[in-house]
Amino acid sequence: MAEEQDSRYHLRPAQNLHNHIVSSQYPNSSRRISFLHPAYRRFNNVLFRMFAVDSPEGGLHHATARIACAIIAGNRWDGFFSRTPTGLPIDAADDDLLTDAEYYFIVPSAVSSTPAAIPNVNASPSTAVSSTHDSAPYMYPVVPGFKEWMFPHDDLPTTWKEVEIHGSSGGRLGSDAVALRDISCRMTAYGEGCDNSHLCPLTEMLWYQENRMDQYGDLNRGGRQGINDPSNIMLLRTDLHRAWDKMQFVHTPKRSSTGRLEFVSHVLVYSKELGDLYHNARLHRLGVARECLFARFAWTIFPLLSGFLQQGHDRYLLRANSDTSELVSADECFRCGDSWKPANQRTSRPPSPAKRPRADAGIDEELEDDGGPAAKCARQALNTDLSKLIRTSELTTEGKSYPQREIPGLNTSQSTINGSNHPDSTQFLDEWAKERATIEGLYKSALAAERARSDPDGRWRKHMETEQQWVDEILEHGGGVDAREMSRFMRAWGQDTADDEQRACCIGLLECECNSRM
């Protein structure tokens, strides 16, 4: 059909995808590469996975993946990839591509801590290795989240130190300083519809302060604006700002064909349009601090670790302000894996390691399946002694009484801890912590009483112990289960789901198309 024409104006055709998108060589593949911890047993050792989108054949930039693993291991830049848990480093330069389906990330043990000085908590007795054995994989701890991560001042990875980055805002003050410096979106050069986008997010202000990131602020002002300093902000188009905050891509240095290191966008999700437009695309001139950009890289990487933390196993973790690791329970690890999510998206609890069938469940399953203490207190219909306890007119803790529905933190009319109406936020938090402990105690007492009533002879407990032994044998010896045993296995493993076969294939118990791609 011929284009419409008018003597007064000209109508253009409806807009389609640009040719450079339609003809792009961005890999149209969902292939991912798995990065494994060498000291945990099979099916329990996947730290995280990344899409292999740096080549049409399905390769991943070596340095980007290695630095991501090193951050999670506590800034261990001496770590390397190997094809076996105790093997030698792979023969690959920083800018080579990773093409295998999986790699072990190995960290040399410190002099003060031999490889197995920390025992392998998930090793079977038959495979446990003496702490003095040279071939024992080092059970290095992982940092569970961005809030626990310590910024590596004066110790950035080599490529991050070498990549060129440009000047500051020239000492300009006010909200226009970033716009005057950047002029346009740093990814697209669009001048309209752009946002001031924080590298270290505003939600991480406490982390920013505790890690003294203000030292990288604009030298002309001595970093007086803190997290709102222009060194921590750049212009991004609004839609890209939103995708950035959803952790769909990062910015990282990669080397061009001329050998020059430049900042590019690296897409972390499977998105044809986002990948075709921006993956490995150079950024325009940057005026931010490289340290803040590195903090953003780490902030985006840590949520990839949530699957590792939420598998229902104890883990060795490296917490903030600590140089030593600690063995952390599965429940606590599960909460760490949720810490990056907004409060309304967090999972209330880890999957129960052994849940009875729902038809047999009593108050214990009701309590476990609902939200945290605040949500539980608001419930009105529990037909148990617990409801009577919670519906009492007052709760008393160490001589201080709160009427029902006026417990701090449970009523939206209460002043927030950051509000100007609250005279002492520290005292407020202390008092609320005591009230939470009281409520938790009431629930635990009621739960114990109900379990004693519903299973007086311990038959259900003994049955689930037998089931757990069966599951452990399957996982320990690497065996599989057939379709008839699938529901039994998944229930005993604490994964109550209608899609048992799909979940089992994803942990390697069944072979399927999903499992073959990973």
PDB file of C-alpha atoms in Angstrom, residues 236-510:
ATOM      1  CA  LEU A 236      20.268   6.594  32.114  1.00  0.00           C
ATOM      2  CA  ARG A 237      17.125   6.552  30.050  1.00  0.00           C
ATOM      3  CA  THR A 238      14.150   5.766  32.297  1.00  0.00           C
ATOM      4  CA  ASP A 239      13.416   2.311  30.857  1.00  0.00           C
ATOM      5  CA  LEU A 240      17.078   1.308  31.180  1.00  0.00           C
ATOM      6  CA  HIS A 241      17.230   2.707  34.693  1.00  0.00           C
ATOM      7  CA  ARG A 242      14.323   0.418  35.581  1.00  0.00           C
ATOM      8  CA  ALA A 243      15.981  -2.618  33.974  1.00  0.00           C
ATOM      9  CA  TRP A 244      19.235  -1.744  35.747  1.00  0.00           C
ATOM     10  CA  ASP A 245      17.481  -1.699  39.117  1.00  0.00           C
ATOM     11  CA  LYS A 246      15.942  -5.076  38.249  1.00  0.00           C
ATOM     12  CA  MET A 247      19.508  -6.400  37.905  1.00  0.00           C
ATOM     13  CA  GLN A 248      19.086  -7.271  34.233  1.00  0.00           C
ATOM     14  CA  PHE A 249      22.533  -6.017  33.210  1.00  0.00           C
ATOM     15  CA  VAL A 250      25.804  -4.714  34.627  1.00  0.00           C
ATOM     16  CA  HIS A 251      28.631  -2.547  33.352  1.00  0.00           C
ATOM     17  CA  THR A 252      32.059  -4.129  33.266  1.00  0.00           C
ATOM     18  CA  PRO A 253      35.398  -3.594  31.487  1.00  0.00           C
ATOM     19  CA  LYS A 254      36.180  -5.679  28.413  1.00  0.00           C
ATOM     20  CA  ARG A 255      39.029  -5.380  25.947  1.00  0.00           C
ATOM     21  CA  SER A 256      38.408  -4.246  22.373  1.00  0.00           C
ATOM     22  CA  SER A 257      40.100  -5.679  19.288  1.00  0.00           C
ATOM     23  CA  THR A 258      42.701  -2.904  19.574  1.00  0.00           C
ATOM     24  CA  GLY A 259      43.617  -4.055  23.107  1.00  0.00           C
ATOM     25  CA  ARG A 260      41.990  -1.118  24.899  1.00  0.00           C
ATOM     26  CA  LEU A 261      39.891  -1.770  28.004  1.00  0.00           C
ATOM     27  CA  GLU A 262      36.494  -0.082  27.841  1.00  0.00           C
ATOM     28  CA  PHE A 263      33.312  -0.186  29.901  1.00  0.00           C
ATOM     29  CA  VAL A 264      30.492  -2.082  28.202  1.00  0.00           C
ATOM     30  CA  SER A 265      27.042  -3.337  29.156  1.00  0.00           C
ATOM     31  CA  HIS A 266      26.762  -7.049  29.972  1.00  0.00           C
ATOM     32  CA  VAL A 267      23.245  -8.511  29.940  1.00  0.00           C
ATOM     33  CA  LEU A 268      22.479 -11.043  32.704  1.00  0.00           C
ATOM     34  CA  VAL A 269      18.985 -12.138  31.663  1.00  0.00           C
ATOM     35  CA  TYR A 270      17.658 -13.778  28.539  1.00  0.00           C
ATOM     36  CA  SER A 271      16.213 -10.837  26.613  1.00  0.00           C
ATOM     37  CA  LYS A 272      16.430 -10.689  22.852  1.00  0.00           C
ATOM     38  CA  GLU A 273      15.840  -6.950  22.511  1.00  0.00           C
ATOM     39  CA  LEU A 274      17.909  -5.898  25.524  1.00  0.00           C
ATOM     40  CA  GLY A 275      20.736  -8.137  24.370  1.00  0.00           C
ATOM     41  CA  ASP A 276      20.578  -7.105  20.716  1.00  0.00           C
ATOM     42  CA  LEU A 277      20.631  -3.427  21.587  1.00  0.00           C
ATOM     43  CA  TYR A 278      23.082  -3.198  24.459  1.00  0.00           C
ATOM     44  CA  HIS A 279      25.071  -6.369  25.199  1.00  0.00           C
ATOM     45  CA  ASN A 280      28.803  -5.604  24.813  1.00  0.00           C
ATOM     46  CA  ALA A 281      27.934  -2.064  23.644  1.00  0.00           C
ATOM     47  CA  ARG A 282      30.421   0.553  24.805  1.00  0.00           C
ATOM     48  CA  LEU A 283      29.282   3.214  27.252  1.00  0.00           C
ATOM     49  CA  HIS A 284      29.622   6.902  26.462  1.00  0.00           C
ATOM     50  CA  ARG A 285      32.112   8.969  28.407  1.00  0.00           C
ATOM     51  CA  LEU A 286      31.723   8.338  32.147  1.00  0.00           C
ATOM     52  CA  GLY A 287      32.261  10.856  34.953  1.00  0.00           C
ATOM     53  CA  VAL A 288      31.532   8.540  37.878  1.00  0.00           C
ATOM     54  CA  ALA A 289      33.917   6.861  40.307  1.00  0.00           C
ATOM     55  CA  ARG A 290      35.082   3.439  39.164  1.00  0.00           C
ATOM     56  CA  GLU A 291      34.756   2.272  42.769  1.00  0.00           C
ATOM     57  CA  CYS A 292      31.038   3.083  42.790  1.00  0.00           C
ATOM     58  CA  LEU A 293      30.585   1.319  39.467  1.00  0.00           C
ATOM     59  CA  PHE A 294      32.332  -1.734  40.926  1.00  0.00           C
ATOM     60  CA  ALA A 295      30.030  -1.617  43.948  1.00  0.00           C
ATOM     61  CA  ARG A 296      27.087  -1.678  41.536  1.00  0.00           C
ATOM     62  CA  PHE A 297      28.563  -4.716  39.784  1.00  0.00           C
ATOM     63  CA  ALA A 298      28.782  -6.548  43.118  1.00  0.00           C
ATOM     64  CA  TRP A 299      25.263  -5.457  44.159  1.00  0.00           C
ATOM     65  CA  THR A 300      23.888  -6.993  40.955  1.00  0.00           C
ATOM     66  CA  ILE A 301      25.849 -10.245  41.279  1.00  0.00           C
ATOM     67  CA  PHE A 302      24.943 -11.211  44.853  1.00  0.00           C
ATOM     68  CA  PRO A 303      21.284 -12.129  44.167  1.00  0.00           C
ATOM     69  CA  LEU A 304      22.565 -14.850  41.814  1.00  0.00           C
ATOM     70  CA  LEU A 305      23.759 -16.633  44.982  1.00  0.00           C
ATOM     71  CA  SER A 306      20.251 -17.001  46.439  1.00  0.00           C
ATOM     72  CA  GLY A 307      19.734 -20.495  44.973  1.00  0.00           C
ATOM     73  CA  PHE A 308      22.913 -21.729  46.663  1.00  0.00           C
ATOM     74  CA  LEU A 309      21.849 -20.279  50.012  1.00  0.00           C
ATOM     75  CA  GLN A 310      18.276 -21.564  49.836  1.00  0.00           C
ATOM     76  CA  GLN A 311      18.869 -25.254  49.071  1.00  0.00           C
ATOM     77  CA  GLY A 312      18.221 -26.220  52.679  1.00  0.00           C
ATOM     78  CA  HIS A 313      21.817 -26.923  53.749  1.00  0.00           C
ATOM     79  CA  ASP A 314      24.208 -25.406  56.266  1.00  0.00           C
ATOM     80  CA  ARG A 315      26.856 -23.216  54.637  1.00  0.00           C
ATOM     81  CA  TYR A 316      30.150 -21.640  55.631  1.00  0.00           C
ATOM     82  CA  LEU A 317      29.682 -17.889  55.348  1.00  0.00           C
ATOM     83  CA  LEU A 318      31.916 -14.853  55.681  1.00  0.00           C
ATOM     84  CA  ARG A 319      30.042 -12.096  57.471  1.00  0.00           C
ATOM     85  CA  ALA A 320      30.726  -8.376  57.690  1.00  0.00           C
ATOM     86  CA  ASN A 321      33.614  -7.249  59.910  1.00  0.00           C
ATOM     87  CA  SER A 322      34.920 -10.794  60.220  1.00  0.00           C
ATOM     88  CA  ASP A 323      38.032 -12.443  58.819  1.00  0.00           C
ATOM     89  CA  THR A 324      36.927 -15.946  59.757  1.00  0.00           C
ATOM     90  CA  SER A 325      34.114 -18.100  58.437  1.00  0.00           C
ATOM     91  CA  GLU A 326      31.239 -19.520  60.438  1.00  0.00           C
ATOM     92  CA  LEU A 327      28.957 -22.472  59.836  1.00  0.00           C
ATOM     93  CA  VAL A 328      25.464 -21.052  59.412  1.00  0.00           C
ATOM     94  CA  SER A 329      22.250 -23.054  59.677  1.00  0.00           C
ATOM     95  CA  ALA A 330      20.072 -23.757  56.653  1.00  0.00           C
ATOM     96  CA  ASP A 331      17.299 -21.542  58.016  1.00  0.00           C
ATOM     97  CA  GLU A 332      19.622 -18.572  58.458  1.00  0.00           C
ATOM     98  CA  CYS A 333      21.130 -19.147  55.005  1.00  0.00           C
ATOM     99  CA  PHE A 334      17.628 -19.113  53.564  1.00  0.00           C
ATOM    100  CA  ARG A 335      16.969 -15.719  55.117  1.00  0.00           C
ATOM    101  CA  CYS A 336      20.279 -14.427  53.760  1.00  0.00           C
ATOM    102  CA  GLY A 337      19.216 -15.523  50.286  1.00  0.00           C
ATOM    103  CA  ASP A 338      16.075 -13.384  50.619  1.00  0.00           C
ATOM    104  CA  SER A 339      17.772 -10.296  52.044  1.00  0.00           C
ATOM    105  CA  TRP A 340      18.175  -8.513  48.694  1.00  0.00           C
ATOM    106  CA  LYS A 341      14.436  -8.621  47.936  1.00  0.00           C
ATOM    107  CA  PRO A 342      11.944  -5.924  48.958  1.00  0.00           C
ATOM    108  CA  ALA A 343      10.263  -6.809  52.253  1.00  0.00           C
ATOM    109  CA  ASN A 344       6.940  -7.657  50.576  1.00  0.00           C
ATOM    110  CA  GLN A 345       8.600 -10.181  48.259  1.00  0.00           C
ATOM    111  CA  ARG A 346      10.600 -12.153  50.800  1.00  0.00           C
ATOM    112  CA  THR A 347       9.763 -15.777  51.490  1.00  0.00           C
ATOM    113  CA  SER A 348       8.543 -16.272  55.033  1.00  0.00           C
ATOM    114  CA  ARG A 349      10.528 -19.443  55.667  1.00  0.00           C
ATOM    115  CA  PRO A 350      12.686 -22.118  54.020  1.00  0.00           C
ATOM    116  CA  PRO A 351      11.034 -25.328  52.838  1.00  0.00           C
ATOM    117  CA  SER A 352      10.482 -27.693  55.739  1.00  0.00           C
ATOM    118  CA  PRO A 353      12.983 -30.577  55.557  1.00  0.00           C
ATOM    119  CA  ALA A 354      10.224 -33.054  56.326  1.00  0.00           C
ATOM    120  CA  LYS A 355       6.604 -31.963  56.068  1.00  0.00           C
ATOM    121  CA  ARG A 356       3.769 -34.346  56.795  1.00  0.00           C
ATOM    122  CA  PRO A 357       1.058 -34.650  54.129  1.00  0.00           C
ATOM    123  CA  ARG A 358      -1.347 -31.708  54.264  1.00  0.00           C
ATOM    124  CA  ALA A 359      -4.293 -33.926  55.191  1.00  0.00           C
ATOM    125  CA  ASP A 360      -2.506 -34.862  58.405  1.00  0.00           C
ATOM    126  CA  ALA A 361      -1.216 -31.415  59.189  1.00  0.00           C
ATOM    127  CA  GLY A 362      -2.264 -29.543  62.292  1.00  0.00           C
ATOM    128  CA  ILE A 363      -1.420 -26.158  63.666  1.00  0.00           C
ATOM    129  CA  ASP A 364       2.291 -26.669  63.014  1.00  0.00           C
ATOM    130  CA  GLU A 365       1.876 -26.437  59.252  1.00  0.00           C
ATOM    131  CA  GLU A 366      -0.503 -23.498  59.569  1.00  0.00           C
ATOM    132  CA  LEU A 367       2.078 -21.640  61.592  1.00  0.00           C
ATOM    133  CA  GLU A 368       4.964 -22.540  59.307  1.00  0.00           C
ATOM    134  CA  ASP A 369       3.172 -21.603  56.086  1.00  0.00           C
ATOM    135  CA  ASP A 370       2.120 -18.118  57.108  1.00  0.00           C
ATOM    136  CA  GLY A 371       4.166 -14.952  57.301  1.00  0.00           C
ATOM    137  CA  GLY A 372       6.431 -13.633  60.034  1.00  0.00           C
ATOM    138  CA  PRO A 373       5.479 -12.716  63.605  1.00  0.00           C
ATOM    139  CA  ALA A 374       3.751  -9.491  62.601  1.00  0.00           C
ATOM    140  CA  ALA A 375       1.453 -11.231  60.133  1.00  0.00           C
ATOM    141  CA  LYS A 376       0.730 -14.048  62.576  1.00  0.00           C
ATOM    142  CA  CYS A 377      -0.327 -11.662  65.336  1.00  0.00           C
ATOM    143  CA  ALA A 378      -2.965 -10.156  63.061  1.00  0.00           C
ATOM    144  CA  ARG A 379      -4.693 -13.472  62.407  1.00  0.00           C
ATOM    145  CA  GLN A 380      -8.063 -13.840  64.083  1.00  0.00           C
ATOM    146  CA  ALA A 381      -9.238 -17.351  63.241  1.00  0.00           C
ATOM    147  CA  LEU A 382      -6.795 -19.843  64.743  1.00  0.00           C
ATOM    148  CA  ASN A 383      -8.873 -22.456  66.569  1.00  0.00           C
ATOM    149  CA  THR A 384      -6.120 -23.264  69.069  1.00  0.00           C
ATOM    150  CA  ASP A 385      -4.850 -22.289  72.478  1.00  0.00           C
ATOM    151  CA  LEU A 386      -2.402 -20.072  70.619  1.00  0.00           C
ATOM    152  CA  SER A 387      -5.179 -17.761  69.455  1.00  0.00           C
ATOM    153  CA  LYS A 388      -6.264 -17.328  73.062  1.00  0.00           C
ATOM    154  CA  LEU A 389      -2.755 -16.326  74.031  1.00  0.00           C
ATOM    155  CA  ILE A 390      -2.439 -13.775  71.260  1.00  0.00           C
ATOM    156  CA  ARG A 391      -5.916 -12.326  71.858  1.00  0.00           C
ATOM    157  CA  THR A 392      -5.183 -11.385  75.433  1.00  0.00           C
ATOM    158  CA  SER A 393      -5.662  -7.718  76.166  1.00  0.00           C
ATOM    159  CA  GLU A 394      -2.010  -7.001  76.923  1.00  0.00           C
ATOM    160  CA  LEU A 395       1.467  -8.372  76.344  1.00  0.00           C
ATOM    161  CA  THR A 396       3.954  -7.644  79.101  1.00  0.00           C
ATOM    162  CA  THR A 397       7.723  -7.706  78.788  1.00  0.00           C
ATOM    163  CA  GLU A 398      10.062  -6.695  81.602  1.00  0.00           C
ATOM    164  CA  GLY A 399       7.473  -4.515  83.276  1.00  0.00           C
ATOM    165  CA  LYS A 400       6.327  -2.665  80.139  1.00  0.00           C
ATOM    166  CA  SER A 401       2.840  -3.370  78.772  1.00  0.00           C
ATOM    167  CA  TYR A 402       1.456  -2.877  75.292  1.00  0.00           C
ATOM    168  CA  PRO A 403      -2.294  -3.129  74.598  1.00  0.00           C
ATOM    169  CA  GLN A 404      -3.265  -5.563  71.844  1.00  0.00           C
ATOM    170  CA  ARG A 405      -2.912  -4.118  68.310  1.00  0.00           C
ATOM    171  CA  GLU A 406      -0.598  -1.425  69.626  1.00  0.00           C
ATOM    172  CA  ILE A 407       2.573  -3.457  69.620  1.00  0.00           C
ATOM    173  CA  PRO A 408       5.265  -1.300  67.943  1.00  0.00           C
ATOM    174  CA  GLY A 409       5.682  -2.282  64.312  1.00  0.00           C
ATOM    175  CA  LEU A 410       2.284  -4.021  63.989  1.00  0.00           C
ATOM    176  CA  ASN A 411       0.163  -0.929  63.563  1.00  0.00           C
ATOM    177  CA  THR A 412       0.592   1.443  60.641  1.00  0.00           C
ATOM    178  CA  SER A 413      -0.314   4.360  62.872  1.00  0.00           C
ATOM    179  CA  GLN A 414       2.878   3.886  64.871  1.00  0.00           C
ATOM    180  CA  SER A 415       5.729   6.271  64.192  1.00  0.00           C
ATOM    181  CA  THR A 416       8.423   4.798  61.989  1.00  0.00           C
ATOM    182  CA  ILE A 417      11.917   4.430  63.311  1.00  0.00           C
ATOM    183  CA  ASN A 418      13.090   7.073  60.867  1.00  0.00           C
ATOM    184  CA  GLY A 419      10.226   9.455  61.605  1.00  0.00           C
ATOM    185  CA  SER A 420      10.724  12.686  63.436  1.00  0.00           C
ATOM    186  CA  ASN A 421       7.967  11.822  65.932  1.00  0.00           C
ATOM    187  CA  HIS A 422       9.912   9.020  67.547  1.00  0.00           C
ATOM    188  CA  PRO A 423      12.235  10.357  70.265  1.00  0.00           C
ATOM    189  CA  ASP A 424      14.569   7.420  70.534  1.00  0.00           C
ATOM    190  CA  SER A 425      14.750   4.962  67.641  1.00  0.00           C
ATOM    191  CA  THR A 426      17.340   2.800  69.418  1.00  0.00           C
ATOM    192  CA  GLN A 427      15.073   2.319  72.436  1.00  0.00           C
ATOM    193  CA  PHE A 428      12.174   1.665  70.088  1.00  0.00           C
ATOM    194  CA  LEU A 429      14.098  -1.116  68.307  1.00  0.00           C
ATOM    195  CA  ASP A 430      15.156  -2.685  71.601  1.00  0.00           C
ATOM    196  CA  GLU A 431      11.597  -2.749  72.891  1.00  0.00           C
ATOM    197  CA  TRP A 432      10.248  -4.166  69.648  1.00  0.00           C
ATOM    198  CA  ALA A 433      12.933  -6.869  69.649  1.00  0.00           C
ATOM    199  CA  LYS A 434      11.776  -7.938  73.112  1.00  0.00           C
ATOM    200  CA  GLU A 435       8.160  -8.046  71.965  1.00  0.00           C
ATOM    201  CA  ARG A 436       9.109 -10.128  68.933  1.00  0.00           C
ATOM    202  CA  ALA A 437      10.925 -12.574  71.222  1.00  0.00           C
ATOM    203  CA  THR A 438       7.827 -12.840  73.420  1.00  0.00           C
ATOM    204  CA  ILE A 439       5.586 -13.542  70.439  1.00  0.00           C
ATOM    205  CA  GLU A 440       7.997 -16.105  69.026  1.00  0.00           C
ATOM    206  CA  GLY A 441       8.089 -17.818  72.407  1.00  0.00           C
ATOM    207  CA  LEU A 442       4.302 -18.093  72.488  1.00  0.00           C
ATOM    208  CA  TYR A 443       4.228 -19.644  69.044  1.00  0.00           C
ATOM    209  CA  LYS A 444       7.005 -22.100  69.781  1.00  0.00           C
ATOM    210  CA  SER A 445       5.278 -23.238  72.970  1.00  0.00           C
ATOM    211  CA  ALA A 446       1.981 -23.761  71.171  1.00  0.00           C
ATOM    212  CA  LEU A 447       3.717 -25.543  68.301  1.00  0.00           C
ATOM    213  CA  ALA A 448       5.511 -27.940  70.644  1.00  0.00           C
ATOM    214  CA  ALA A 449       2.263 -28.690  72.485  1.00  0.00           C
ATOM    215  CA  GLU A 450       0.380 -29.389  69.257  1.00  0.00           C
ATOM    216  CA  ARG A 451       3.094 -31.680  67.917  1.00  0.00           C
ATOM    217  CA  ALA A 452       3.087 -33.620  71.174  1.00  0.00           C
ATOM    218  CA  ARG A 453      -0.708 -33.971  70.924  1.00  0.00           C
ATOM    219  CA  SER A 454      -0.894 -34.918  67.229  1.00  0.00           C
ATOM    220  CA  ASP A 455       2.045 -37.381  67.229  1.00  0.00           C
ATOM    221  CA  PRO A 456       2.236 -38.796  70.784  1.00  0.00           C
ATOM    222  CA  ASP A 457       3.958 -42.075  69.855  1.00  0.00           C
ATOM    223  CA  GLY A 458       6.417 -40.448  67.413  1.00  0.00           C
ATOM    224  CA  ARG A 459       5.292 -42.545  64.431  1.00  0.00           C
ATOM    225  CA  TRP A 460       5.271 -39.640  62.011  1.00  0.00           C
ATOM    226  CA  ARG A 461       8.698 -38.488  63.160  1.00  0.00           C
ATOM    227  CA  LYS A 462      10.148 -42.003  62.757  1.00  0.00           C
ATOM    228  CA  HIS A 463       8.590 -42.318  59.305  1.00  0.00           C
ATOM    229  CA  MET A 464      10.148 -39.053  58.138  1.00  0.00           C
ATOM    230  CA  GLU A 465      13.551 -40.043  59.526  1.00  0.00           C
ATOM    231  CA  THR A 466      13.381 -43.195  57.406  1.00  0.00           C
ATOM    232  CA  GLU A 467      12.403 -41.162  54.353  1.00  0.00           C
ATOM    233  CA  GLN A 468      15.267 -38.733  54.944  1.00  0.00           C
ATOM    234  CA  GLN A 469      17.777 -41.599  55.113  1.00  0.00           C
ATOM    235  CA  TRP A 470      16.458 -42.836  51.762  1.00  0.00           C
ATOM    236  CA  VAL A 471      16.891 -39.360  50.240  1.00  0.00           C
ATOM    237  CA  ASP A 472      20.415 -39.030  51.650  1.00  0.00           C
ATOM    238  CA  GLU A 473      21.427 -42.350  50.103  1.00  0.00           C
ATOM    239  CA  ILE A 474      20.196 -41.238  46.681  1.00  0.00           C
ATOM    240  CA  LEU A 475      22.013 -37.905  46.855  1.00  0.00           C
ATOM    241  CA  GLU A 476      25.154 -39.411  48.362  1.00  0.00           C
ATOM    242  CA  HIS A 477      25.628 -42.111  45.740  1.00  0.00           C
ATOM    243  CA  GLY A 478      24.414 -40.076  42.781  1.00  0.00           C
ATOM    244  CA  GLY A 479      21.542 -42.394  41.964  1.00  0.00           C
ATOM    245  CA  GLY A 480      18.291 -41.465  40.274  1.00  0.00           C
ATOM    246  CA  VAL A 481      14.632 -42.088  40.886  1.00  0.00           C
ATOM    247  CA  ASP A 482      11.982 -43.255  38.468  1.00  0.00           C
ATOM    248  CA  ALA A 483       8.692 -41.499  37.804  1.00  0.00           C
ATOM    249  CA  ARG A 484       6.828 -43.636  40.362  1.00  0.00           C
ATOM    250  CA  GLU A 485       9.125 -42.514  43.179  1.00  0.00           C
ATOM    251  CA  MET A 486       9.211 -38.855  42.161  1.00  0.00           C
ATOM    252  CA  SER A 487       6.482 -37.529  44.465  1.00  0.00           C
ATOM    253  CA  ARG A 488       7.844 -39.509  47.405  1.00  0.00           C
ATOM    254  CA  PHE A 489      11.349 -38.149  46.854  1.00  0.00           C
ATOM    255  CA  MET A 490      10.278 -34.521  46.482  1.00  0.00           C
ATOM    256  CA  ARG A 491       8.053 -34.623  49.586  1.00  0.00           C
ATOM    257  CA  ALA A 492      10.813 -36.201  51.675  1.00  0.00           C
ATOM    258  CA  TRP A 493      13.267 -33.630  50.352  1.00  0.00           C
ATOM    259  CA  GLY A 494      10.997 -30.850  51.574  1.00  0.00           C
ATOM    260  CA  GLN A 495       9.916 -29.664  48.106  1.00  0.00           C
ATOM    261  CA  ASP A 496       6.147 -29.754  48.239  1.00  0.00           C
ATOM    262  CA  THR A 497       5.149 -29.100  44.616  1.00  0.00           C
ATOM    263  CA  ALA A 498       2.783 -30.393  41.981  1.00  0.00           C
ATOM    264  CA  ASP A 499       5.546 -30.174  39.384  1.00  0.00           C
ATOM    265  CA  ASP A 500       7.782 -32.808  40.993  1.00  0.00           C
ATOM    266  CA  GLU A 501       9.235 -34.051  37.707  1.00  0.00           C
ATOM    267  CA  GLN A 502      10.287 -30.580  36.571  1.00  0.00           C
ATOM    268  CA  ARG A 503      11.902 -29.776  39.936  1.00  0.00           C
ATOM    269  CA  ALA A 504      13.713 -33.119  40.003  1.00  0.00           C
ATOM    270  CA  CYS A 505      15.152 -32.622  36.551  1.00  0.00           C
ATOM    271  CA  CYS A 506      16.538 -29.259  37.603  1.00  0.00           C
ATOM    272  CA  ILE A 507      18.616 -30.860  40.376  1.00  0.00           C
ATOM    273  CA  GLY A 508      19.905 -33.534  38.026  1.00  0.00           C
ATOM    274  CA  LEU A 509      17.845 -36.562  39.147  1.00  0.00           C
ATOM    275  CA  LEU A 510      16.079 -36.915  35.799  1.00  0.00           C
TER     276      LEU A 510
END
